[in-house]
JSON list of C-alpha atoms and ligand atoms in Angstrom, two decimals:
[
{"chain": "A", "resi": 1, "resn": "UNK", "atom": "CA", "xyz": [38.75, -14.93, -11.84]},
{"chain": "A", "resi": 2, "resn": "UNK", "atom": "CA", "xyz": [38.98, -11.18, -11.42]},
{"chain": "A", "resi": 3, "resn": "UNK", "atom": "CA", "xyz": [37.01, -9.44, -14.15]},
{"chain": "A", "resi": 4, "resn": "UNK", "atom": "CA", "xyz": [36.99, -5.89, -15.35]},
{"chain": "A", "resi": 5, "resn": "UNK", "atom": "CA", "xyz": [34.20, -3.60, -14.24]},
{"chain": "A", "resi": 6, "resn": "UNK", "atom": "CA", "xyz": [31.78, -2.53, -16.93]},
{"chain": "A", "resi": 7, "resn": "UNK", "atom": "CA", "xyz": [30.19, 0.90, -17.07]},
{"chain": "A", "resi": 8, "resn": "UNK", "atom": "CA", "xyz": [28.32, 0.51, -20.32]},
{"chain": "A", "resi": 9, "resn": "UNK", "atom": "CA", "xyz": [24.93, 2.09, -19.59]},
{"chain": "A", "resi": 10, "resn": "UNK", "atom": "CA", "xyz": [23.08, -0.02, -22.11]},
{"chain": "A", "resi": 11, "resn": "UNK", "atom": "CA", "xyz": [24.20, -3.28, -20.50]},
{"chain": "A", "resi": 12, "resn": "UNK", "atom": "CA", "xyz": [23.71, -1.91, -16.98]},
{"chain": "A", "resi": 13, "resn": "UNK", "atom": "CA", "xyz": [20.17, -0.80, -17.77]},
{"chain": "A", "resi": 14, "resn": "UNK", "atom": "CA", "xyz": [19.09, -4.19, -19.17]},
{"chain": "A", "resi": 15, "resn": "UNK", "atom": "CA", "xyz": [17.10, -6.24, -16.62]},
{"chain": "A", "resi": 16, "resn": "UNK", "atom": "CA", "xyz": [19.04, -9.38, -15.70]},
{"chain": "A", "resi": 17, "resn": "UNK", "atom": "CA", "xyz": [17.95, -12.90, -16.61]},
{"chain": "A", "resi": 18, "resn": "UNK", "atom": "CA", "xyz": [17.29, -15.30, -13.75]},
{"chain": "A", "resi": 19, "resn": "UNK", "atom": "CA", "xyz": [20.46, -17.06, -12.63]},
{"chain": "A", "resi": 20, "resn": "UNK", "atom": "CA", "xyz": [20.71, -20.85, -12.49]},
{"chain": "A", "resi": 21, "resn": "UNK", "atom": "CA", "xyz": [23.00, -23.43, -10.89]},
{"chain": "A", "resi": 22, "resn": "UNK", "atom": "CA", "xyz": [25.11, -23.23, -14.07]},
{"chain": "A", "resi": 23, "resn": "UNK", "atom": "CA", "xyz": [26.23, -19.79, -12.93]},
{"chain": "A", "resi": 24, "resn": "UNK", "atom": "CA", "xyz": [28.55, -21.08, -10.20]},
{"chain": "A", "resi": 25, "resn": "UNK", "atom": "CA", "xyz": [31.64, -19.80, -12.00]},
{"chain": "A", "resi": 26, "resn": "UNK", "atom": "CA", "xyz": [30.07, -16.38, -12.41]},
{"chain": "A", "resi": 27, "resn": "UNK", "atom": "CA", "xyz": [29.42, -16.30, -8.65]},
{"chain": "A", "resi": 28, "resn": "UNK", "atom": "CA", "xyz": [33.08, -17.10, -8.01]},
{"chain": "A", "resi": 29, "resn": "UNK", "atom": "CA", "xyz": [34.17, -14.37, -10.43]},
{"chain": "A", "resi": 30, "resn": "UNK", "atom": "CA", "xyz": [31.99, -11.91, -8.50]},
{"chain": "A", "resi": 31, "resn": "UNK", "atom": "CA", "xyz": [33.64, -12.89, -5.21]},
{"chain": "A", "resi": 32, "resn": "UNK", "atom": "CA", "xyz": [37.14, -12.66, -6.73]},
{"chain": "A", "resi": 33, "resn": "UNK", "atom": "CA", "xyz": [36.44, -9.30, -8.34]},
{"chain": "A", "resi": 34, "resn": "UNK", "atom": "CA", "xyz": [34.78, -7.87, -5.22]},
{"chain": "A", "resi": 35, "resn": "UNK", "atom": "CA", "xyz": [37.78, -8.96, -3.12]},
{"chain": "A", "resi": 36, "resn": "UNK", "atom": "CA", "xyz": [40.10, -7.13, -5.54]},
{"chain": "A", "resi": 37, "resn": "UNK", "atom": "CA", "xyz": [38.31, -3.76, -5.13]},
{"chain": "A", "resi": 38, "resn": "UNK", "atom": "CA", "xyz": [39.49, -1.65, -2.26]},
{"chain": "A", "resi": 39, "resn": "UNK", "atom": "CA", "xyz": [36.49, -0.56, -0.16]},
{"chain": "A", "resi": 40, "resn": "UNK", "atom": "CA", "xyz": [34.15, -2.43, -2.52]},
{"chain": "A", "resi": 41, "resn": "UNK", "atom": "CA", "xyz": [31.00, -3.41, -0.63]},
{"chain": "A", "resi": 42, "resn": "UNK", "atom": "CA", "xyz": [28.94, -5.15, -3.28]},
{"chain": "A", "resi": 43, "resn": "UNK", "atom": "CA", "xyz": [28.91, -6.13, -6.91]},
{"chain": "A", "resi": 44, "resn": "UNK", "atom": "CA", "xyz": [26.24, -7.34, -9.33]},
{"chain": "A", "resi": 45, "resn": "UNK", "atom": "CA", "xyz": [26.97, -9.68, -12.25]},
{"chain": "A", "resi": 46, "resn": "UNK", "atom": "CA", "xyz": [26.06, -7.08, -14.88]},
{"chain": "A", "resi": 47, "resn": "UNK", "atom": "CA", "xyz": [28.79, -4.85, -13.44]},
{"chain": "A", "resi": 48, "resn": "UNK", "atom": "CA", "xyz": [31.27, -7.48, -14.67]},
{"chain": "A", "resi": 49, "resn": "UNK", "atom": "CA", "xyz": [29.46, -7.84, -17.98]},
{"chain": "A", "resi": 50, "resn": "UNK", "atom": "CA", "xyz": [26.98, -10.70, -17.41]},
{"chain": "A", "resi": 51, "resn": "UNK", "atom": "CA", "xyz": [23.26, -9.85, -17.29]},
{"chain": "A", "resi": 52, "resn": "UNK", "atom": "CA", "xyz": [22.29, -12.55, -14.78]},
{"chain": "A", "resi": 53, "resn": "UNK", "atom": "CA", "xyz": [20.70, -11.97, -11.37]},
{"chain": "A", "resi": 54, "resn": "UNK", "atom": "CA", "xyz": [23.66, -12.85, -9.15]},
{"chain": "A", "resi": 55, "resn": "UNK", "atom": "CA", "xyz": [25.23, -10.52, -6.62]},
{"chain": "A", "resi": 56, "resn": "UNK", "atom": "CA", "xyz": [28.04, -10.57, -4.07]},
{"chain": "A", "resi": 57, "resn": "UNK", "atom": "CA", "xyz": [28.31, -8.35, -1.00]},
{"chain": "A", "resi": 58, "resn": "UNK", "atom": "CA", "xyz": [30.31, -7.99, 2.17]},
{"chain": "A", "resi": 59, "resn": "UNK", "atom": "CA", "xyz": [28.47, -7.96, 5.49]},
{"chain": "A", "resi": 60, "resn": "UNK", "atom": "CA", "xyz": [29.41, -5.62, 8.35]},
{"chain": "A", "resi": 61, "resn": "UNK", "atom": "CA", "xyz": [32.03, -8.16, 9.48]},
{"chain": "A", "resi": 62, "resn": "UNK", "atom": "CA", "xyz": [33.65, -8.00, 6.01]},
{"chain": "A", "resi": 63, "resn": "UNK", "atom": "CA", "xyz": [32.54, -11.52, 5.17]},
{"chain": "A", "resi": 64, "resn": "UNK", "atom": "CA", "xyz": [31.58, -12.00, 1.53]},
{"chain": "A", "resi": 65, "resn": "UNK", "atom": "CA", "xyz": [28.33, -13.65, 0.49]},
{"chain": "A", "resi": 66, "resn": "UNK", "atom": "CA", "xyz": [26.64, -14.49, -2.81]},
{"chain": "A", "resi": 67, "resn": "UNK", "atom": "CA", "xyz": [22.93, -14.32, -3.57]},
{"chain": "A", "resi": 68, "resn": "UNK", "atom": "CA", "xyz": [21.27, -15.83, -6.62]},
{"chain": "A", "resi": 69, "resn": "UNK", "atom": "CA", "xyz": [18.04, -14.12, -7.75]},
{"chain": "A", "resi": 70, "resn": "UNK", "atom": "CA", "xyz": [17.71, -11.72, -4.82]},
{"chain": "A", "resi": 71, "resn": "UNK", "atom": "CA", "xyz": [14.39, -10.02, -4.02]},
{"chain": "A", "resi": 72, "resn": "UNK", "atom": "CA", "xyz": [12.97, -7.91, -1.21]},
{"chain": "A", "resi": 73, "resn": "UNK", "atom": "CA", "xyz": [9.85, -8.46, 0.90]},
{"chain": "A", "resi": 74, "resn": "UNK", "atom": "CA", "xyz": [8.31, -6.69, 3.86]},
{"chain": "A", "resi": 75, "resn": "UNK", "atom": "CA", "xyz": [10.35, -3.51, 3.76]},
{"chain": "A", "resi": 76, "resn": "UNK", "atom": "CA", "xyz": [10.03, -1.13, 6.72]},
{"chain": "A", "resi": 77, "resn": "UNK", "atom": "CA", "xyz": [10.96, 2.46, 7.60]},
{"chain": "A", "resi": 78, "resn": "UNK", "atom": "CA", "xyz": [11.73, 4.19, 4.29]},
{"chain": "A", "resi": 79, "resn": "UNK", "atom": "CA", "xyz": [14.29, 6.98, 4.23]},
{"chain": "A", "resi": 80, "resn": "UNK", "atom": "CA", "xyz": [15.95, 9.13, 1.59]},
{"chain": "A", "resi": 81, "resn": "UNK", "atom": "CA", "xyz": [19.66, 8.85, 0.98]},
{"chain": "A", "resi": 82, "resn": "UNK", "atom": "CA", "xyz": [22.34, 9.39, -1.64]},
{"chain": "A", "resi": 83, "resn": "UNK", "atom": "CA", "xyz": [24.28, 6.49, -3.05]},
{"chain": "A", "resi": 84, "resn": "UNK", "atom": "CA", "xyz": [27.40, 6.17, -5.10]},
{"chain": "A", "resi": 85, "resn": "UNK", "atom": "CA", "xyz": [28.08, 3.27, -7.42]},
{"chain": "A", "resi": 86, "resn": "UNK", "atom": "CA", "xyz": [31.24, 1.45, -8.54]},
{"chain": "A", "resi": 87, "resn": "UNK", "atom": "CA", "xyz": [30.19, 1.66, -12.18]},
{"chain": "A", "resi": 88, "resn": "UNK", "atom": "CA", "xyz": [28.65, 5.10, -12.33]},
{"chain": "A", "resi": 89, "resn": "UNK", "atom": "CA", "xyz": [29.92, 8.56, -11.58]},
{"chain": "A", "resi": 90, "resn": "UNK", "atom": "CA", "xyz": [28.32, 10.83, -9.04]},
{"chain": "A", "resi": 91, "resn": "UNK", "atom": "CA", "xyz": [25.67, 10.15, -6.42]},
{"chain": "A", "resi": 92, "resn": "UNK", "atom": "CA", "xyz": [21.96, 9.47, -6.87]},
{"chain": "A", "resi": 93, "resn": "UNK", "atom": "CA", "xyz": [19.11, 10.25, -4.46]},
{"chain": "A", "resi": 94, "resn": "UNK", "atom": "CA", "xyz": [17.08, 7.14, -3.66]},
{"chain": "A", "resi": 95, "resn": "UNK", "atom": "CA", "xyz": [14.50, 5.87, -1.18]},
{"chain": "A", "resi": 96, "resn": "UNK", "atom": "CA", "xyz": [15.71, 2.89, 0.85]},
{"chain": "A", "resi": 97, "resn": "UNK", "atom": "CA", "xyz": [14.23, 0.85, 3.67]},
{"chain": "A", "resi": 98, "resn": "UNK", "atom": "CA", "xyz": [16.00, 0.52, 6.97]},
{"chain": "A", "resi": 99, "resn": "UNK", "atom": "CA", "xyz": [14.84, -3.03, 7.52]},
{"chain": "A", "resi": 100, "resn": "UNK", "atom": "CA", "xyz": [13.69, -5.67, 5.07]},
{"chain": "A", "resi": 101, "resn": "UNK", "atom": "CA", "xyz": [13.38, -9.37, 4.43]},
{"chain": "A", "resi": 102, "resn": "UNK", "atom": "CA", "xyz": [15.41, -10.54, 1.46]},
{"chain": "A", "resi": 103, "resn": "UNK", "atom": "CA", "xyz": [14.65, -13.68, -0.50]},
{"chain": "A", "resi": 104, "resn": "UNK", "atom": "CA", "xyz": [17.37, -15.33, -2.58]},
{"chain": "A", "resi": 105, "resn": "UNK", "atom": "CA", "xyz": [18.85, -18.65, -3.52]},
{"chain": "A", "resi": 106, "resn": "UNK", "atom": "CA", "xyz": [22.11, -20.14, -2.37]},
{"chain": "A", "resi": 107, "resn": "UNK", "atom": "CA", "xyz": [24.08, -22.68, -4.38]},
{"chain": "A", "resi": 108, "resn": "UNK", "atom": "CA", "xyz": [24.71, -25.77, -2.26]},
{"chain": "A", "resi": 109, "resn": "UNK", "atom": "CA", "xyz": [26.35, -28.82, -3.88]},
{"chain": "A", "resi": 110, "resn": "UNK", "atom": "CA", "xyz": [25.25, -27.72, -7.32]},
{"chain": "A", "resi": 111, "resn": "UNK", "atom": "CA", "xyz": [21.62, -27.05, -6.36]},
{"chain": "A", "resi": 112, "resn": "UNK", "atom": "CA", "xyz": [19.93, -23.69, -5.74]},
{"chain": "A", "resi": 113, "resn": "UNK", "atom": "CA", "xyz": [18.26, -23.63, -2.32]},
{"chain": "A", "resi": 114, "resn": "UNK", "atom": "CA", "xyz": [15.70, -20.91, -1.43]},
{"chain": "A", "resi": 115, "resn": "UNK", "atom": "CA", "xyz": [16.69, -18.75, 1.53]},
{"chain": "A", "resi": 116, "resn": "UNK", "atom": "CA", "xyz": [15.42, -15.75, 3.45]},
{"chain": "A", "resi": 117, "resn": "UNK", "atom": "CA", "xyz": [17.34, -13.21, 5.47]},
{"chain": "A", "resi": 118, "resn": "UNK", "atom": "CA", "xyz": [16.29, -10.24, 7.57]},
{"chain": "A", "resi": 119, "resn": "UNK", "atom": "CA", "xyz": [18.70, -7.31, 7.23]},
{"chain": "A", "resi": 120, "resn": "UNK", "atom": "CA", "xyz": [18.94, -3.80, 8.61]},
{"chain": "A", "resi": 121, "resn": "UNK", "atom": "CA", "xyz": [20.90, -0.63, 8.11]},
{"chain": "A", "resi": 122, "resn": "UNK", "atom": "CA", "xyz": [23.95, -0.76, 5.87]},
{"chain": "A", "resi": 123, "resn": "UNK", "atom": "CA", "xyz": [23.52, -4.36, 4.72]},
{"chain": "A", "resi": 124, "resn": "UNK", "atom": "CA", "xyz": [19.86, -3.75, 3.89]},
{"chain": "A", "resi": 125, "resn": "UNK", "atom": "CA", "xyz": [20.85, -0.66, 1.91]},
{"chain": "A", "resi": 126, "resn": "UNK", "atom": "CA", "xyz": [23.54, -2.31, -0.22]},
{"chain": "A", "resi": 127, "resn": "UNK", "atom": "CA", "xyz": [21.25, -5.26, -0.93]},
{"chain": "A", "resi": 128, "resn": "UNK", "atom": "CA", "xyz": [18.57, -2.85, -2.18]},
{"chain": "A", "resi": 129, "resn": "UNK", "atom": "CA", "xyz": [21.22, -1.22, -4.39]},
{"chain": "A", "resi": 130, "resn": "UNK", "atom": "CA", "xyz": [22.13, -4.68, -5.73]},
{"chain": "A", "resi": 131, "resn": "UNK", "atom": "CA", "xyz": [18.52, -5.62, -6.44]},
{"chain": "A", "resi": 132, "resn": "UNK", "atom": "CA", "xyz": [18.18, -2.39, -8.42]},
{"chain": "A", "resi": 133, "resn": "UNK", "atom": "CA", "xyz": [21.21, -3.44, -10.49]},
{"chain": "A", "resi": 134, "resn": "UNK", "atom": "CA", "xyz": [19.54, -6.79, -11.22]},
{"chain": "A", "resi": 135, "resn": "UNK", "atom": "CA", "xyz": [16.46, -4.91, -12.46]},
{"chain": "A", "resi": 136, "resn": "UNK", "atom": "CA", "xyz": [18.62, -2.79, -14.73]},
{"chain": "A", "resi": 137, "resn": "UNK", "atom": "CA", "xyz": [18.21, 0.38, -12.70]},
{"chain": "A", "resi": 138, "resn": "UNK", "atom": "CA", "xyz": [21.09, 2.80, -12.81]},
{"chain": "A", "resi": 139, "resn": "UNK", "atom": "CA", "xyz": [21.87, 4.32, -9.44]},
{"chain": "B", "resi": 1, "resn": "ZN", "atom": "ZN1", "xyz": [25.97, 0.18, -8.08]}
]
């Protein structure tokens, strides 16, 4: 189901609760909502009003993916950049890493399975933006 984007700063600055296998519908709502946004690259659950650590993003081939409880490990080559956000006006200066290993869970047949993925460049950057959303950081 497509949901409305939320830009309530209080909700967006609350750290998200861990997501569970019960959040399958929320993950689908994220995919539906992301698909409905022109040029939307990524979306965190709190941006559609649910403070759970689930995110959706499109890779550089425009394929959409969901991550439950994403985290970052082994980040390399920091750089400074400016990022915009779907639920905040203006751009914010941030430090990002050009390459990183991301840990997350994937929902397979109703069970959360731990996964790891190495990402670079654009995908690494949007995932870092998403992890910040899960922590309640406003970017
Ligand atoms: Zn954002």
